[in-house]
XYZ file of C-alpha atoms in Angstrom:
578
model
C 0.000 0.000 0.000
C 1.483 3.311 -1.050
C 0.388 6.732 0.093
C 1.073 10.047 -1.547
C -0.185 13.601 -1.345
C -0.954 14.800 -4.836
C -0.524 18.424 -3.791
C 3.051 18.336 -2.541
C 6.400 19.155 -4.158
C 5.028 20.588 -7.398
C 5.993 23.687 -9.299
C 3.351 26.368 -10.025
C 3.470 25.438 -13.722
C 2.756 21.775 -12.985
C -0.127 22.743 -10.710
C -1.621 24.921 -13.459
C -1.342 22.074 -15.941
C -2.944 19.614 -13.502
C -5.800 22.019 -12.853
C -6.375 22.435 -16.607
C -6.413 18.667 -17.191
C -8.753 18.085 -14.283
C -11.134 20.711 -15.537
C -11.205 19.070 -18.938
C -12.041 15.687 -17.391
C -14.877 16.995 -15.296
C -13.229 17.253 -11.859
C -14.039 20.922 -11.674
C -17.733 20.081 -11.814
C -17.454 17.427 -9.081
C -16.627 17.771 -5.437
C -12.947 17.410 -4.677
C -12.277 14.778 -2.039
C -10.075 15.195 1.001
C -8.867 11.601 0.681
C -9.260 8.850 -1.883
C -8.493 5.141 -1.668
C -7.968 3.251 -4.916
C -7.009 -0.190 -6.237
C -8.542 -2.219 -3.419
C -11.303 -4.668 -2.582
C -14.032 -2.867 -0.647
C -16.880 -4.725 1.044
C -19.502 -2.034 1.525
C -21.958 -4.121 3.614
C -24.792 -2.205 1.990
C -28.126 -3.934 1.487
C -26.765 -5.935 -1.454
C -23.335 -6.541 0.106
C -21.879 -4.941 -3.009
C -18.167 -4.492 -3.620
C -16.094 -1.596 -4.932
C -12.460 -0.850 -5.688
C -12.279 2.829 -4.712
C -13.803 5.371 -2.368
C -13.507 9.066 -1.661
C -14.012 10.985 1.559
C -14.887 14.622 2.142
C -15.624 16.400 5.421
C -15.625 13.112 7.298
C -18.208 11.416 5.072
C -18.170 9.054 2.123
C -18.334 11.184 -1.024
C -17.951 8.383 -3.566
C -17.959 4.577 -3.517
C -17.344 2.764 -6.781
C -14.554 1.928 -9.214
C -11.132 3.435 -9.873
C -12.307 5.206 -13.007
C -15.252 6.863 -11.314
C -13.241 8.139 -8.356
C -10.984 10.183 -10.645
C -13.569 12.947 -10.925
C -13.145 13.545 -7.166
C -9.339 13.590 -7.107
C -8.030 17.126 -7.232
C -4.728 18.831 -6.486
C -5.334 18.717 -2.714
C -6.658 15.163 -2.507
C -4.563 12.744 -0.483
C -4.549 9.479 -2.445
C -3.863 6.023 -0.985
C -3.125 3.182 -3.376
C -4.291 0.070 -1.515
C -2.278 -2.263 -3.724
C -5.057 -4.850 -3.671
C -5.695 -4.724 0.069
C -9.187 -4.890 1.521
C -11.439 -2.322 3.176
C -14.353 -3.243 5.453
C -16.641 -0.894 7.392
C -15.544 0.226 10.830
C -16.273 -2.556 13.307
C -18.604 -2.268 16.295
C -18.295 -3.968 19.649
C -21.950 -3.925 20.683
C -21.267 -4.959 24.289
C -18.061 -3.977 26.031
C -17.021 -2.843 29.481
C -14.654 -0.012 28.633
C -11.851 -1.119 30.945
C -9.069 -1.331 28.396
C -6.871 1.108 30.294
C -7.203 -0.363 33.766
C -7.059 -3.950 32.501
C -4.327 -3.736 29.883
C -2.241 -0.670 30.737
C -2.659 0.296 34.389
C -4.068 -2.699 36.316
C -4.576 -2.304 40.064
C -6.024 -5.736 40.892
C -3.824 -8.553 39.544
C -5.493 -11.078 37.255
C -4.382 -14.670 37.703
C -4.884 -15.307 33.979
C -1.875 -14.881 31.717
C -4.217 -13.088 29.340
C -7.927 -12.409 29.026
C -9.487 -15.471 27.434
C -6.672 -17.717 28.704
C -7.993 -19.680 31.662
C -5.770 -20.152 34.688
C -5.101 -23.545 36.234
C -5.188 -24.259 39.957
C -1.395 -24.232 39.925
C -1.347 -20.846 38.229
C -3.766 -19.447 40.832
C -1.579 -20.740 43.624
C 1.566 -19.316 42.033
C 0.027 -15.838 41.796
C -1.046 -16.008 45.448
C 2.448 -17.047 46.505
C 3.841 -14.165 44.459
C 1.503 -11.782 46.267
C 2.720 -13.037 49.626
C 6.343 -12.562 48.571
C 6.053 -9.166 46.891
C 2.894 -7.557 48.246
C 1.428 -7.293 44.737
C -2.305 -7.714 45.143
C -2.239 -7.058 48.865
C -4.586 -4.369 50.098
C -3.406 -1.732 52.584
C -4.487 -2.209 56.168
C -3.734 -4.111 59.369
C -2.356 -7.622 59.497
C -3.253 -10.124 58.320
C -3.494 -8.205 55.052
C -6.061 -9.135 52.419
C -4.969 -10.478 49.054
C -7.432 -9.497 46.323
C -7.128 -10.969 42.823
C -9.364 -11.771 39.850
C -9.792 -14.210 36.984
C -10.372 -17.748 38.281
C -12.594 -20.186 36.383
C -12.955 -23.616 37.942
C -15.055 -24.883 35.031
C -11.876 -25.921 33.214
C -10.223 -27.507 36.275
C -10.140 -31.208 37.030
C -12.335 -31.615 39.011
C -14.209 -28.445 37.949
C -14.841 -27.267 41.500
C -13.614 -24.275 43.493
C -12.723 -25.131 47.114
C -11.320 -22.809 49.769
C -8.703 -25.451 50.572
C -7.027 -24.815 47.204
C -6.079 -21.374 48.503
C -5.475 -22.519 52.080
C -2.630 -24.709 50.831
C -0.553 -21.653 49.952
C -2.150 -18.876 52.054
C -3.421 -20.264 55.355
C -2.881 -17.099 57.361
C -3.961 -14.254 55.046
C -7.540 -13.695 53.920
C -7.808 -14.121 50.151
C -10.663 -12.992 47.915
C -10.660 -13.724 44.168
C -13.392 -12.674 41.781
C -14.305 -15.108 39.020
C -13.670 -14.058 35.479
C -17.292 -12.910 35.700
C -20.249 -12.838 38.087
C -18.981 -14.581 41.195
C -16.092 -14.888 43.604
C -14.196 -17.183 45.924
C -12.466 -16.923 49.295
C -10.252 -19.004 51.553
C -10.915 -20.272 55.064
C -9.254 -17.274 56.717
C -11.565 -14.874 54.902
C -14.627 -16.926 55.876
C -13.422 -17.033 59.476
C -12.933 -13.265 59.708
C -16.368 -12.683 58.164
C -18.072 -15.222 60.425
C -19.481 -17.202 57.501
C -20.556 -20.701 58.537
C -22.942 -23.420 57.443
C -25.746 -21.405 59.040
C -25.082 -18.161 57.174
C -28.022 -17.307 54.918
C -27.553 -16.391 51.265
C -27.022 -12.685 50.614
C -29.627 -10.800 48.552
C -29.007 -11.597 44.881
C -26.317 -14.132 45.692
C -25.719 -17.700 46.836
C -23.192 -19.326 49.189
C -22.192 -22.684 47.746
C -21.945 -25.540 50.238
C -20.544 -29.062 50.054
C -22.362 -32.327 50.686
C -21.917 -31.793 54.429
C -23.444 -28.317 54.339
C -20.152 -26.489 54.848
C -19.320 -23.384 52.756
C -16.946 -24.237 49.906
C -15.676 -20.668 49.674
C -17.462 -19.981 46.354
C -20.128 -17.300 46.011
C -22.532 -17.119 43.074
C -23.143 -13.545 41.902
C -22.996 -11.375 45.048
C -20.709 -12.291 47.926
C -21.942 -11.865 51.521
C -21.645 -8.201 52.558
C -20.198 -9.186 55.952
C -17.169 -10.395 53.977
C -16.839 -7.736 51.297
C -17.028 -4.863 53.775
C -13.898 -6.221 55.485
C -11.817 -5.822 52.327
C -9.873 -2.539 52.356
C -10.717 -0.381 49.366
C -8.153 0.878 46.909
C -7.720 4.653 46.747
C -10.226 6.161 44.314
C -8.905 6.929 40.855
C -8.098 10.569 40.257
C -9.758 12.505 37.450
C -6.498 12.341 35.536
C -6.235 8.550 35.952
C -9.811 8.004 34.784
C -9.296 10.173 31.736
C -5.897 8.632 30.947
C -7.301 5.106 31.196
C -10.166 5.973 28.871
C -8.115 7.817 26.260
C -5.150 5.453 26.130
C -7.254 2.349 26.592
C -9.704 3.071 23.796
C -6.805 3.620 21.427
C -6.063 -0.083 21.888
C -9.566 -0.777 20.605
C -9.017 1.542 17.635
C -5.813 -0.317 16.778
C -7.782 -3.568 16.690
C -10.175 -2.226 14.044
C -12.985 -1.010 16.303
C -14.497 2.344 15.408
C -17.603 2.246 17.647
C -18.008 0.605 21.043
C -21.156 0.180 23.126
C -20.335 0.681 26.798
C -22.252 -1.842 28.928
C -21.339 -0.699 32.432
C -24.396 1.345 33.491
C -22.443 4.583 33.218
C -23.183 7.350 35.697
C -23.996 10.976 34.933
C -20.626 12.383 36.033
C -18.741 9.929 33.815
C -20.943 10.902 30.863
C -19.924 14.526 31.412
C -16.236 13.556 31.634
C -16.427 11.757 28.309
C -18.139 14.692 26.612
C -15.302 16.960 27.748
C -12.700 14.543 26.385
C -14.442 14.609 23.013
C -14.636 18.395 23.098
C -10.869 18.718 23.510
C -10.196 16.096 20.841
C -8.678 13.400 23.038
C -11.227 10.660 22.350
C -11.252 9.303 18.807
C -13.423 6.189 18.972
C -17.201 6.556 18.847
C -19.069 5.410 21.964
C -22.691 4.457 22.412
C -23.291 4.438 26.142
C -25.593 2.106 28.051
C -26.195 4.248 31.098
C -27.663 3.655 34.544
C -31.412 4.354 34.746
C -30.706 7.278 37.081
C -28.435 8.802 34.438
C -31.177 8.611 31.817
C -33.611 10.267 34.172
C -31.169 13.082 34.884
C -30.450 13.612 31.187
C -34.134 13.520 30.351
C -33.567 12.588 26.710
C -30.973 10.825 24.532
C -27.710 12.608 23.849
C -25.735 12.821 20.627
C -22.507 14.794 20.839
C -21.342 15.512 17.292
C -22.099 11.945 16.134
C -19.171 10.824 18.282
C -20.740 10.198 21.676
C -24.210 8.687 21.858
C -26.289 8.106 24.959
C -29.317 6.270 23.663
C -29.423 3.096 25.753
C -30.026 2.071 29.364
C -28.561 -1.094 30.894
C -30.146 -3.429 33.427
C -29.563 -6.980 34.664
C -32.082 -9.813 34.700
C -29.671 -12.520 35.904
C -26.020 -13.495 36.297
C -23.613 -15.688 34.318
C -23.777 -19.301 33.174
C -20.301 -20.287 34.350
C -20.993 -19.250 37.940
C -24.527 -20.695 37.764
C -25.968 -17.238 38.250
C -27.903 -17.411 34.959
C -31.624 -17.697 35.718
C -33.216 -20.947 34.492
C -36.872 -21.899 34.200
C -35.923 -25.337 35.529
C -33.144 -26.388 37.898
C -29.520 -26.648 36.816
C -28.652 -30.056 35.418
C -25.463 -30.136 37.490
C -26.767 -28.380 40.639
C -30.136 -29.746 41.782
C -32.756 -27.461 43.334
C -30.964 -24.327 42.142
C -32.305 -22.051 39.408
C -29.852 -19.143 39.327
C -30.285 -15.561 40.470
C -32.927 -13.049 39.404
C -31.255 -9.652 39.535
C -34.302 -7.602 38.471
C -37.895 -8.835 38.358
C -40.155 -8.839 35.311
C -42.376 -6.212 36.938
C -39.401 -3.943 37.577
C -38.124 -4.365 34.024
C -41.561 -3.666 32.566
C -41.940 -0.497 34.636
C -38.483 0.732 33.615
C -38.992 -0.011 29.921
C -42.361 1.748 30.016
C -40.790 4.787 31.672
C -37.901 4.979 29.189
C -39.835 4.674 25.940
C -41.444 8.153 26.011
C -38.016 9.603 26.904
C -36.475 8.074 23.760
C -34.153 5.494 25.384
C -34.013 1.793 24.548
C -33.529 -0.695 27.358
C -30.813 -3.321 26.960
C -31.088 -6.075 29.563
C -28.424 -8.628 30.480
C -30.165 -11.981 29.906
C -28.341 -15.302 29.784
C -30.631 -18.020 31.160
C -33.973 -18.932 29.609
C -35.736 -17.597 32.690
C -34.078 -14.194 32.375
C -34.790 -13.958 28.648
C -38.411 -14.947 29.267
C -38.822 -12.271 31.931
C -37.250 -9.569 29.750
C -39.300 -10.508 26.669
C -42.469 -10.365 28.762
C -41.412 -7.004 30.186
C -40.698 -5.603 26.743
C -44.080 -6.754 25.454
C -45.830 -5.124 28.401
C -43.992 -1.848 27.798
C -44.820 -1.821 24.088
C -48.482 -2.470 24.829
C -48.600 0.143 27.569
C -47.147 2.857 25.348
C -48.560 1.783 22.003
C -45.053 1.626 20.544
C -43.965 -0.561 17.650
C -41.092 -2.870 18.535
C -38.905 -1.704 15.659
C -39.178 1.835 17.031
C -38.277 0.722 20.561
C -35.368 -1.580 19.585
C -35.216 -3.210 22.986
C -32.256 -5.559 23.241
C -31.404 -8.779 25.009
C -27.742 -8.536 25.970
C -26.171 -12.007 25.560
C -29.470 -13.729 24.596
C -27.828 -17.081 25.210
C -30.679 -19.447 26.046
C -34.421 -19.541 25.332
C -37.471 -21.668 25.835
C -38.729 -22.620 22.343
C -41.940 -20.589 22.462
C -40.044 -17.372 23.209
C -37.894 -17.486 20.066
C -40.485 -16.234 17.529
C -41.533 -13.509 19.965
C -38.260 -11.698 19.278
C -39.404 -11.141 15.703
C -42.926 -10.146 16.692
C -41.668 -7.596 19.221
C -38.772 -6.201 17.161
C -36.210 -7.201 19.787
C -32.480 -7.088 18.998
C -30.279 -10.011 20.056
C -26.949 -8.573 21.199
C -24.714 -11.650 21.278
C -21.060 -12.478 21.853
C -19.749 -15.291 19.629
C -16.667 -15.756 21.812
C -18.906 -16.798 24.708
C -19.972 -19.918 22.823
C -16.364 -20.958 22.275
C -15.673 -20.419 25.987
C -18.924 -21.818 27.406
C -18.694 -24.994 25.331
C -16.475 -26.312 28.146
C -19.426 -26.462 30.565
C -22.671 -25.385 28.880
C -24.125 -28.856 28.392
C -23.325 -29.799 31.978
C -25.241 -26.738 33.199
C -28.356 -27.062 31.032
C -28.381 -30.602 29.619
C -28.658 -31.648 25.954
C -32.345 -30.747 25.456
C -32.072 -27.139 26.616
C -28.792 -26.758 24.728
C -30.799 -27.013 21.480
C -32.122 -23.508 22.152
C -28.878 -21.881 23.255
C -26.358 -19.858 21.195
C -28.733 -20.088 18.220
C -27.249 -17.409 15.978
C -28.253 -18.970 12.669
C -31.802 -19.755 13.774
C -32.354 -16.169 14.930
C -30.964 -14.711 11.718
C -33.122 -17.042 9.625
C -36.175 -15.704 11.455
C -35.127 -12.121 10.784
C -34.048 -11.175 14.298
C -31.540 -8.282 14.171
C -28.180 -9.436 15.581
C -25.459 -7.181 16.959
C -22.203 -8.796 18.045
C -19.555 -7.876 20.570
C -17.078 -9.328 23.033
C -18.203 -8.487 26.583
C -14.628 -7.406 27.259
C -13.076 -7.842 29.801
C -14.736 -11.234 30.098
C -13.348 -12.044 26.653
C -10.628 -10.451 24.493
C -11.700 -7.249 22.731
C -10.227 -8.133 19.314
C -13.118 -7.945 16.782
C -11.453 -10.423 14.448
C -11.639 -13.003 17.226
C -15.389 -12.312 17.213
C -15.670 -12.765 13.441
C -13.674 -16.004 13.587
C -15.805 -17.465 16.382
C -19.021 -16.443 14.612
C -18.055 -18.184 11.393
C -16.310 -21.273 12.789
C -17.776 -21.771 16.295
C -14.233 -22.782 17.213
C -11.628 -21.397 19.579
C -8.398 -19.938 18.237
C -6.803 -23.382 18.251
C -9.594 -24.296 15.803
C -11.195 -26.676 18.283
C -13.403 -28.579 18.241
C -12.916 -29.939 14.713
C -15.844 -28.827 12.597
C -17.046 -26.397 15.246
C -19.284 -26.637 18.319
C -22.902 -27.043 17.153
C -21.752 -25.930 13.670
C -25.259 -25.636 12.254
C -25.632 -22.408 14.243
C -22.575 -20.739 12.676
C -22.903 -17.509 10.708
C -21.723 -17.037 7.161
C -18.884 -14.572 6.670
C -21.335 -12.015 5.310
C -23.712 -12.465 8.243
C -20.877 -12.133 10.743
C -19.613 -8.922 9.137
C -23.139 -7.462 9.029
C -23.694 -8.250 12.708
C -20.377 -6.586 13.592
C -21.172 -3.440 11.607
C -24.791 -2.764 10.659
C -26.042 -4.759 13.653
C -24.270 -2.459 16.069
C -25.405 0.631 14.189
C -29.024 -0.562 14.195
C -29.332 -1.144 17.941
C -28.046 2.397 18.594
C -30.445 3.930 16.034
C -27.525 5.014 13.832
C -27.908 2.821 10.753
C -28.405 5.928 8.600
C -24.913 7.239 9.410
C -22.854 4.203 10.500
C -22.354 0.527 9.749
C -21.671 0.439 5.996
C -19.619 2.152 3.309
C -22.198 4.220 1.439
C -22.266 7.764 0.120
C -23.498 10.169 2.767
C -22.503 8.012 5.746
C -19.727 8.789 8.211
C -16.418 7.572 6.819
C -15.482 4.848 9.314
C -13.546 1.925 7.833
C -10.649 -0.461 8.305
C -7.882 -1.433 5.869
C -6.777 -5.036 6.285
C -3.970 -6.866 4.426
C -6.025 -9.904 3.361
C -9.424 -10.482 1.801
C -11.832 -11.195 4.665
C -14.176 -13.150 2.387
C -11.530 -15.509 0.997
C -8.790 -15.805 3.633
C -8.694 -19.343 5.094
C -11.407 -19.435 7.735
C -9.018 -20.627 10.413
C -6.962 -17.473 9.908
C -9.700 -14.867 10.332
C -8.694 -14.301 13.955
C -5.138 -13.550 12.854
C -6.130 -10.478 10.824
C -4.495 -7.252 11.995
C -5.556 -3.863 10.636
C -3.122 -1.840 8.580
C -5.192 1.296 9.112
C -8.266 2.433 11.029
C -10.175 5.473 9.797
C -12.862 7.290 11.815
C -14.741 10.175 10.261
C -12.273 10.268 7.380
C -9.331 10.721 9.762
C -6.617 8.094 9.989
C -6.534 7.298 13.699
C -4.289 4.228 13.531
C -1.687 2.829 11.177
C 0.271 -0.322 11.804
C 3.785 0.521 13.017
C 6.653 -0.014 10.609
C 7.802 -3.578 10.795
C 4.311 -4.862 11.679
C 3.243 -8.155 10.213
C 1.212 -7.981 7.035
């Protein structure tokens, strides 16, 4: 790929001659582009999934999309021309569900993660090694009186042998210090010393919204589903609050990692508060934030704002986040029937159907769409019912409301067609299937598994799909998402043939879900999601053809360039792999 500025290093005579030639060929009558990209393969992801070889950008928008001959009428003396040399352009990628923690997870972590990397599960031995390291160095120890607390994150017993968390696994290496480790998501574990200090025994009742796991003798195992007992968590010394500078630094530097991966729009799923919304607006105003964000805010934030917010088509506050249940791995996902591997337990209801219905009904006249975390069939059922009640109460069409099920992992069969009838968006994370395949059937059994992770079935029905990663549960790389969607395999290409391969997406479907799907759920499909004249010029240059590269190599794709609003916001460093 070669880049040149057609307006540099020319004599006045040459410039006059160029202007005369351009006028003769019709450029004078056409709009002159700021930038043009030629000699490439461009997947527009328009309605027909048409292709092009050239595009032109002016004032941050697509001015022309077509062939190399047609783009010439938009190339003037001040147009910056990039010859792609046969490389590929795809629309800017969306992560439709992400916790924007890139900075504090990747760059400036304060709580050590026992995983070697997000998405790489830690063994018991690895967990014990990190705890021993904390005892030796103090890394992960909280300030306070002795015995000091060790606080870590990232365990997942579902891949252990046996797949069970027990406090004794920590006691072996840390008998005298209280240790508290959050799961990779929605749960936590503690050692005997922590339970002792908190006074947690076989007679301790479950905390609200949580569950204390107990062994066959009724003794606490040290594992907590969803919320841990408050008598334990209040003993853990807090870290000093982040300063305004640290929060801003983490956001600005962290989101640039996402930009470098090919993401141009991210949907924040952390129930953002009002003050943080104002911080992010200020960062956009001074030009420090480049990526576009669609925020899923806390209900209180929406009420304080009063109406959706769109700051210069860069920062959108159109969605509100809520939780209906927990996670499948921790058994916090809410089931209609008991867990196959944990009798008499159904998961945790975080918010009731009545509460969800009241919130959705309140938000609709304000212009916000509700996006509810739903993993188990019970949670999805409750949210679908709540959405239907809100639509009926307000007389709103579902396609206008665009309510979303975040995760949408498991359904009862009769609920599936209701998504179409009610215009509900399924916001799904393909990587979760390739991670959950280690334990999903054990949790729900083979019959219920037929109605879980059903991407293809939903798309065949016409349900809008938006895909993301749920970072920092899973890696934020969008090409990992595309690979998992198409193959239903992990990055070692296991299992052979894919896990439940009939539910895989085609390459076109996966790219649509990662572009137009994200734009649709944030009500921005008219300006984002595809490469079409009049839309915002967000796109990614990649060194291989996404539609023909060997399927097992999709996850290996690395962007050469990321463009947001016509501005190059990332280029691969010299020496990067192509």
